[in-house]
C-alpha positions as semicolon CSV with decimal commas, in nm:
position;residue;x (nm);y (nm);z (nm)
1;M;7,527;0,630;12,807
2;E;7,587;0,946;12,611
3;L;7,899;1,049;12,415
4;S;7,964;1,408;12,310
5;F;8,260;1,484;12,085
6;L;8,391;1,827;12,180
7;G;8,669;1,819;11,920
8;A;8,846;1,603;11,658
9;A;8,508;1,551;11,489
10;G;8,559;1,590;11,114
11;E;8,904;1,736;11,188
12;V;9,235;1,629;11,334
13;T;9,290;1,849;11,639
14;G;9,106;1,926;11,962
15;S;9,052;1,566;12,077
16;C;8,807;1,565;12,368
17;T;8,515;1,329;12,434
18;L;8,265;1,373;12,716
19;V;8,106;1,052;12,844
20;R;7,795;1,070;13,060
21;H;7,676;0,749;13,227
22;E;7,466;0,629;13,520
23;G;7,747;0,689;13,769
24;G;7,860;1,034;13,653
25;S;8,069;1,181;13,370
26;F;8,429;1,193;13,253
27;L;8,650;1,320;12,971
28;V;8,875;1,126;12,739
29;D;9,153;1,364;12,629
30;C;9,146;1,742;12,650
31;G;9,335;1,875;12,349
32;L;9,414;2,204;12,182
33;F;9,272;2,307;11,848
34;Q;9,566;2,382;11,619
35;G;9,586;2,555;11,282
36;G;9,354;2,803;11,119
37;R;9,284;3,164;11,206
38;D;9,008;3,078;11,452
39;A;9,208;2,825;11,658
40;A;9,275;3,072;11,942
41;M;8,905;3,158;11,981
42;R;8,802;2,793;11,956
43;N;9,039;2,707;12,240
44;V;8,890;2,982;12,455
45;R;8,539;2,843;12,395
46;A;8,624;2,474;12,385
47;L;8,537;2,376;12,743
48;D;8,186;2,519;12,746
49;L;8,057;2,288;13,019
50;D;8,043;2,267;13,396
51;V;8,390;2,126;13,460
52;K;8,309;2,069;13,829
53;Q;8,064;1,796;13,720
54;I;8,346;1,594;13,559
55;D;8,461;1,310;13,784
56;F;8,794;1,230;13,615
57;V;8,994;1,259;13,292
58;L;9,156;0,979;13,093
59;L;9,445;1,078;12,867
60;T;9,561;0,873;12,567
61;H;9,896;1,051;12,515
62;A;10,093;1,373;12,551
63;H;10,058;1,541;12,210
64;L;9,905;1,884;12,263
65;D;9,607;1,819;12,037
66;H;9,511;1,559;12,300
67;S;9,644;1,718;12,621
68;G;9,700;2,090;12,562
69;L;9,378;2,217;12,725
70;L;9,438;2,041;13,058
71;P;9,577;2,360;13,222
72;R;9,269;2,552;13,112
73;L;9,041;2,278;13,243
74;V;9,205;2,310;13,585
75;A;9,201;2,692;13,566
76;L;8,824;2,674;13,507
77;G;8,776;2,486;13,832
78;Y;8,834;2,116;13,764
79;K;8,976;1,950;14,076
80;G;8,964;1,580;13,990
81;P;9,237;1,336;13,886
82;I;9,387;1,305;13,537
83;Y;9,495;0,948;13,459
84;A;9,774;0,871;13,209
85;T;10,059;0,627;13,158
86;R;10,386;0,691;13,343
87;A;10,574;0,802;13,032
88;T;10,291;1,038;12,938
89;V;10,304;1,196;13,284
90;D;10,678;1,251;13,237
91;L;10,631;1,407;12,893
92;L;10,357;1,640;13,013
93;G;10,597;1,780;13,271
94;V;10,793;1,919;12,976
95;M;10,523;1,985;12,718
96;L;10,253;2,163;12,920
97;L;10,501;2,403;13,078
98;D;10,644;2,480;12,735
99;S;10,295;2,531;12,591
100;A;10,208;2,767;12,876
101;H;10,528;2,964;12,819
102;I;10,433;3,004;12,453
103;Q;10,079;3,116;12,550
104;E;10,224;3,382;12,780
105;K;10,475;3,507;12,523
106;E;10,215;3,526;12,244
107;A;9,981;3,729;12,465
108;E;10,269;3,956;12,566
109;W;10,367;4,010;12,201
110;T;10,008;4,088;12,102
111;N;9,965;4,342;12,380
112;R;10,295;4,510;12,295
113;H;10,259;4,526;11,916
114;D;9,885;4,577;11,866
115;R;9,857;4,906;12,053
116;A;9,581;5,045;11,830
117;R;9,346;4,756;11,901
118;H;9,448;4,765;12,267
119;A;9,349;5,133;12,286
120;R;9,008;5,056;12,131
121;R;8,919;4,769;12,362
122;G;9,084;4,910;12,675
123;W;9,211;4,575;12,806
124;D;9,501;4,337;12,753
125;V;9,482;4,000;12,581
126;A;9,521;3,724;12,842
127;P;9,707;3,400;12,769
128;L;9,493;3,091;12,726
129;Y;9,666;2,970;13,042
130;T;9,977;3,054;13,240
131;V;10,283;2,859;13,348
132;E;10,147;2,854;13,703
133;Q;9,817;2,709;13,581
134;A;10,009;2,445;13,385
135;R;10,194;2,352;13,706
136;L;9,863;2,317;13,886
137;S;9,737;2,082;13,614
138;L;10,049;1,867;13,653
139;S;9,959;1,817;14,019
140;R;9,633;1,649;13,909
141;L;9,816;1,377;13,710
142;R;9,802;1,017;13,827
143;A;10,043;0,767;13,668
144;I;9,908;0,424;13,569
145;D;10,104;0,129;13,428
146;Y;10,010;-0,035;13,099
147;E;9,771;-0,329;13,152
148;E;9,692;-0,222;13,510
149;G;9,319;-0,230;13,573
150;F;9,191;0,062;13,778
151;E;8,856;0,207;13,884
152;P;8,854;0,587;13,853
153;G;8,482;0,623;13,927
154;R;8,169;0,440;14,034
155;G;8,078;0,168;13,785
156;V;8,386;0,236;13,569
157;R;8,689;0,011;13,516
158;C;8,972;0,109;13,279
159;R;9,292;-0,024;13,126
160;F;9,565;0,147;12,923
161;R;9,706;-0,058;12,631
162;D;10,018;0,027;12,428
163;A;9,922;0,223;12,111
164;G;10,277;0,244;11,969
165;H;10,228;0,605;11,855
166;I;10,465;0,808;12,076
167;L;10,630;0,739;12,410
168;G;10,358;0,652;12,659
169;S;10,072;0,652;12,408
170;A;9,776;0,429;12,484
171;F;9,440;0,319;12,364
172;I;9,194;0,290;12,650
173;E;8,946;0,014;12,734
174;V;8,662;0,146;12,949
175;D;8,412;-0,099;13,099
176;L;8,091;0,070;13,212
177;A;7,794;-0,070;13,402
178;A;7,480;0,052;13,224
179;Q;7,122;-0,064;13,298
180;G;7,242;-0,384;13,458
181;A;7,478;-0,474;13,171
182;L;7,849;-0,422;13,116
183;R;7,951;-0,228;12,805
184;R;8,306;-0,178;12,678
185;I;8,403;0,147;12,507
186;V;8,744;0,157;12,337
187;F;8,911;0,488;12,260
188;S;9,194;0,434;12,012
189;G;9,370;0,765;12,072
190;D;9,634;0,782;11,799
191;L;9,761;0,444;11,680
192;G;10,120;0,396;11,563
193;Q;10,238;0,243;11,238
194;P;10,370;-0,112;11,288
195;L;10,735;-0,199;11,215
196;R;10,866;0,151;11,287
197;P;11,183;0,228;11,485
198;V;11,204;0,287;11,860
199;L;10,866;0,187;12,005
200;R;10,693;-0,146;12,026
201;D;10,417;-0,213;11,775
202;P;10,060;-0,132;11,884
203;E;9,878;-0,395;12,085
204;F;9,540;-0,516;11,967
205;V;9,189;-0,513;12,107
206;D;8,961;-0,815;12,067
207;H;8,630;-0,678;12,197
208;A;8,447;-0,345;12,193
209;D;8,078;-0,265;12,215
210;I;8,146;0,096;12,121
211;L;8,461;0,204;11,936
212;C;8,607;0,550;11,876
213;I;8,878;0,507;11,612
214;E;9,117;0,768;11,472
215;S;9,142;0,831;11,096
216;T;9,430;1,077;11,050
217;Y;9,561;0,878;10,752
218;G;9,243;0,683;10,690
219;N;9,257;0,758;10,317
220;R;9,615;0,659;10,230
221;A;9,901;0,414;10,267
222;H;10,244;0,530;10,382
223;R;10,555;0,484;10,173
224;Q;10,747;0,167;10,251
225;M;11,028;0,202;10,508
226;A;11,290;0,056;10,271
227;Q;11,213;0,325;10,012
228;T;11,225;0,591;10,283
229;M;11,572;0,476;10,390
230;D;11,692;0,481;10,028
231;E;11,571;0,838;9,978
232;L;11,725;0,959;10,303
233;T;12,057;0,791;10,223
234;Y;12,070;0,963;9,884
235;A;11,998;1,306;10,032
236;L;12,269;1,267;10,296
237;Q;12,533;1,135;10,055
238;Q;12,469;1,403;9,794
239;T;12,488;1,687;10,044
240;L;12,751;1,580;10,294
241;K;12,990;1,375;10,080
242;R;12,960;1,522;9,731
243;D;12,880;1,887;9,796
244;G;13,019;1,940;10,146
245;G;12,716;2,130;10,276
246;N;12,485;2,099;10,577
247;V;12,161;1,903;10,599
248;I;11,882;2,080;10,787
249;I;11,596;1,860;10,910
250;P;11,295;2,042;11,059
251;S;11,147;1,801;11,311
252;F;10,890;1,786;11,587
253;A;11,056;1,757;11,926
254;V;10,835;1,473;12,050
255;G;10,860;1,139;11,874
256;R;10,991;1,242;11,534
257;T;11,334;1,363;11,652
258;Q;11,396;1,047;11,854
259;E;11,292;0,826;11,563
260;L;11,521;1,018;11,330
261;L;11,820;0,963;11,557
262;F;11,772;0,588;11,547
263;V;11,712;0,587;11,171
264;L;12,034;0,782;11,112
265;A;12,229;0,554;11,345
266;D;12,097;0,251;11,157
267;L;12,218;0,392;10,825
268;V;12,569;0,428;10,968
269;R;12,568;0,086;11,133
270;A;12,460;-0,072;10,803
271;G;12,747;0,100;10,620
272;R;12,520;0,302;10,392
273;I;12,672;0,623;10,534
274;D;13,037;0,630;10,648
275;K;12,987;0,856;10,949
276;L;12,758;1,133;11,068
277;Q;12,791;1,440;11,287
278;V;12,439;1,512;11,415
279;V;12,331;1,818;11,612
280;V;11,994;1,827;11,789
281;D;11,919;2,197;11,840
282;S;11,599;2,201;12,045
283;P;11,582;2,217;12,425
284;M;11,251;2,030;12,427
285;A;11,382;1,760;12,193
286;S;11,680;1,715;12,425
287;A;11,450;1,675;12,726
288;V;11,219;1,434;12,543
289;T;11,515;1,228;12,419
290;A;11,635;1,194;12,779
291;L;11,288;1,073;12,877
292;T;11,290;0,829;12,586
293;V;11,615;0,680;12,718
294;K;11,467;0,670;13,069
295;H;11,177;0,459;12,938
296;E;11,385;0,204;12,751
297;E;11,139;-0,064;12,859
298;L;10,898;0,071;12,595
299;W;11,141;0,020;12,305
300;D;11,136;-0,267;12,061
301;D;11,426;-0,517;12,066
302;E;11,590;-0,381;11,749
303;T;11,610;-0,030;11,891
304;R;11,760;-0,155;12,218
305;E;12,034;-0,333;12,021
306;L;12,098;-0,028;11,800
307;Y;12,129;0,199;12,105
308;R;12,401;-0,026;12,249
309;W;12,585;-0,013;11,915
310;A;12,567;0,368;11,898
311;Q;12,705;0,402;12,251
312;H;13,019;0,213;12,143
313;H;13,066;0,382;11,802
314;T;13,058;0,754;11,877
315;D;13,349;0,798;11,635
316;R;13,113;0,703;11,350
317;F;12,783;0,834;11,483
318;H;12,823;1,139;11,703
319;V;12,524;1,326;11,844
320;R;12,547;1,663;12,018
321;F;12,252;1,818;12,199
322;V;12,244;2,198;12,196
323;E;12,043;2,391;12,453
324;D;12,240;2,713;12,507
325;V;12,137;2,998;12,273
326;E;12,497;3,108;12,209
327;E;12,593;2,754;12,111
328;S;12,297;2,744;11,874
329;I;12,403;3,073;11,713
330;A;12,758;2,939;11,672
331;L;12,625;2,665;11,443
332;N;12,566;2,935;11,180
333;E;12,944;2,954;11,133
334;C;12,968;2,587;11,033
335;R;12,964;2,574;10,654
336;G;12,935;2,199;10,604
337;G;12,938;1,844;10,735
338;L;12,653;1,868;10,987
339;V;12,308;1,716;11,009
340;I;12,109;1,970;11,212
341;I;11,777;1,849;11,354
342;S;11,574;2,136;11,491
343;A;11,216;2,235;11,576
344;S;10,961;2,324;11,473
345;G;10,858;2,050;11,234
346;M;10,668;2,282;10,996
347;C;10,932;2,559;11,013
348;E;10,684;2,802;11,167
349;A;10,880;2,884;11,483
350;G;11,182;2,790;11,687
351;R;11,549;2,761;11,609
352;V;11,507;2,584;11,277
353;K;11,414;2,918;11,118
354;H;11,761;3,053;11,201
355;H;11,928;2,747;11,044
356;L;11,716;2,792;10,733
357;R;11,815;3,159;10,720
358;Y;12,185;3,066;10,706
359;N;12,161;2,760;10,478
360;L;11,867;2,800;10,236
361;D;12,055;3,030;10,001
362;R;12,351;2,789;9,967
363;R;12,342;2,544;9,675
364;E;12,563;2,292;9,855
365;C;12,312;2,251;10,139
366;A;11,985;2,060;10,167
367;V;11,662;2,072;10,364
368;V;11,507;1,732;10,433
369;I;11,133;1,743;10,508
370;V;11,027;1,432;10,701
371;G;10,674;1,515;10,813
372;F;10,340;1,650;10,702
373;Q;10,344;2,023;10,621
374;A;10,012;2,200;10,670
375;A;9,885;2,450;10,414
376;G;10,011;2,802;10,476
377;T;10,324;2,699;10,668
378;L;10,681;2,781;10,570
379;G;10,752;2,410;10,538
380;R;10,466;2,371;10,292
381;R;10,599;2,659;10,081
382;L;10,937;2,488;10,061
383;V;10,776;2,157;9,963
384;D;10,570;2,334;9,697
385;G;10,884;2,475;9,536
386;A;10,899;2,837;9,654
387;R;11,192;3,023;9,500
388;Y;11,203;3,281;9,778
389;V;11,080;3,282;10,139
390;T;11,073;3,551;10,405
391;L;11,269;3,488;10,723
392;F;11,298;3,750;10,998
393;G;11,190;4,017;10,752
394;D;11,449;3,923;10,489
395;R;11,371;3,781;10,145
396;V;11,583;3,466;10,121
397;P;11,641;3,282;9,792
398;V;11,588;2,905;9,805
399;R;11,900;2,760;9,645
400;A;11,941;2,455;9,870
401;R;11,790;2,128;9,750
402;I;11,458;2,037;9,913
403;Y;11,397;1,667;9,975
404;T;11,059;1,535;10,088
405;I;11,099;1,201;10,263
406;G;10,783;1,002;10,335
407;G;10,733;0,694;10,548
408;L;10,823;0,825;10,893
409;S;10,472;0,904;11,011
410;A;10,387;0,812;11,370
411;H;10,023;0,750;11,267
412;A;9,892;0,422;11,133
413;D;9,790;0,437;10,768
414;Q;9,469;0,290;10,627
415;P;9,602;-0,068;10,588
416;A;9,741;-0,063;10,942
417;L;9,416;0,076;11,086
418;L;9,214;-0,192;10,909
419;G;9,461;-0,456;11,030
420;W;9,410;-0,335;11,387
421;L;9,031;-0,355;11,350
422;R;9,048;-0,711;11,212
423;H;9,153;-0,835;11,557
424;L;8,805;-0,761;11,693
425;R;8,611;-1,087;11,721
426;L;8,279;-0,918;11,636
427;P;8,188;-0,580;11,488
428;P;8,115;-0,321;11,760
429;R;7,755;-0,206;11,807
430;R;7,861;0,152;11,723
431;V;8,176;0,285;11,555
432;F;8,265;0,654;11,565
433;V;8,539;0,766;11,324
434;V;8,722;1,062;11,474
435;H;9,050;1,257;11,455
436;G;9,064;1,294;11,078
437;E;8,984;1,559;10,818
438;M;8,652;1,488;10,648
439;T;8,812;1,346;10,333
440;A;9,023;1,100;10,535
441;A;8,742;1,010;10,776
442;T;8,492;0,953;10,494
443;A;8,735;0,735;10,299
444;F;8,807;0,532;10,611
445;C;8,435;0,479;10,676
446;D;8,401;0,344;10,323
447;A;8,705;0,118;10,373
448;I;8,561;-0,026;10,696
449;Q;8,239;-0,117;10,519
450;S;8,401;-0,260;10,206
451;A;8,699;-0,438;10,365
452;L;8,539;-0,559;10,690
453;G;8,171;-0,574;10,599
454;W;8,072;-0,378;10,910
455;P;7,765;-0,155;10,928
456;A;7,824;0,208;10,837
457;P;8,040;0,389;11,095
458;L;7,953;0,743;11,197
459;I;8,159;1,061;11,172
460;P;8,026;1,255;11,470
461;E;7,939;1,622;11,463
462;R;8,125;1,844;11,703
463;G;7,920;1,910;12,017
464;Q;7,649;1,663;11,925
465;A;7,548;1,415;12,197
466;Y;7,498;1,050;12,092
467;V;7,308;0,801;12,304
468;V;7,469;0,457;12,294
469;R;7,346;0,130;12,441
């Protein structure tokens, strides 16, 4: 067998692994590169292979850094099936079309505003893929239940197991016949943090000959959930009850928004907050929340009980979903009393920028940051204490309080990753540490050796082929 890591090697995004074996070849994930000035060009060049030679694709989950190049794969000529869990298939129906719409709009903006460069080159910038190409990729999806064994190709048997990361996320067990022997490769995808709201905890794997394990937070431990709840309670009480302002929470539409809703409901049910008026201003977040409710079978028992409570106590915990643009604009007239959850999570685009424009310069308001903010983003500038930011061409003073709340990450931290690995009966023959920046991946390799006593894992190089036996 031969494994080639086409992305997420020494970095977080672009997850895509090519597996060649006696019976053919397949991909595990097909994700976008995100962040950095060269991301657009890297995405154009990412699938530099004969896609018609790929027999099938296995998908761990719907986040775009794992799925966002599927439309391009199909546009380049791939005609095979794409296997994913049922919830992942549902999410992709929302996310890939939205991603394609953004690709089209960005290309349109570039062609309209960069006329000088357009005149020099004599041709328009094309989108990475179109909405129609995204629709074509959706037609290749095949829904598989958790724990259902299936055979997507000759000599290959697979099973999706619950990874507890986002709705529908899975780690994948792949059994391959190689030189008369059976070898199991396990692809972790992204693993969730145990004891978090909404989803069930990750399942465990007990055997792997070859393991590809993520390391997004392989160099750190998350803040405890109890401390996170204390910090969030304080921010809400200070802003809503004492000062009478609004609380703006930039949040990713998939996973984070749904978790936040349940966390806020739990604070009210526990009596730590009297009542809350919550507005979710993100069409995608609304759609994903509806899908989350549809797949209630994937929730943990505590979340199921909390959902029933919230349905019967709308006088204390009221949630309004805003999709219409005019209704979103009308929120700017509300001077206090609202918790507004809006995308994007790093404040780089979307409706949250409008809410920041109308609330950042007000001392009675607050912005609550609940997720990682990449360098160079507006969210990172707020976290780093910027006194002024630019929004829609205007210089806006930052007078609102900025709270940074940790502990809500959907990724397992180092202790949780090591705990997951401890369920393996024997060390795998080969361990590849992927989906982490070099500092995190290197620290996690060291932790595996020191805590588990395993042989040195490998951080693969992008594009390098590794023969495994």
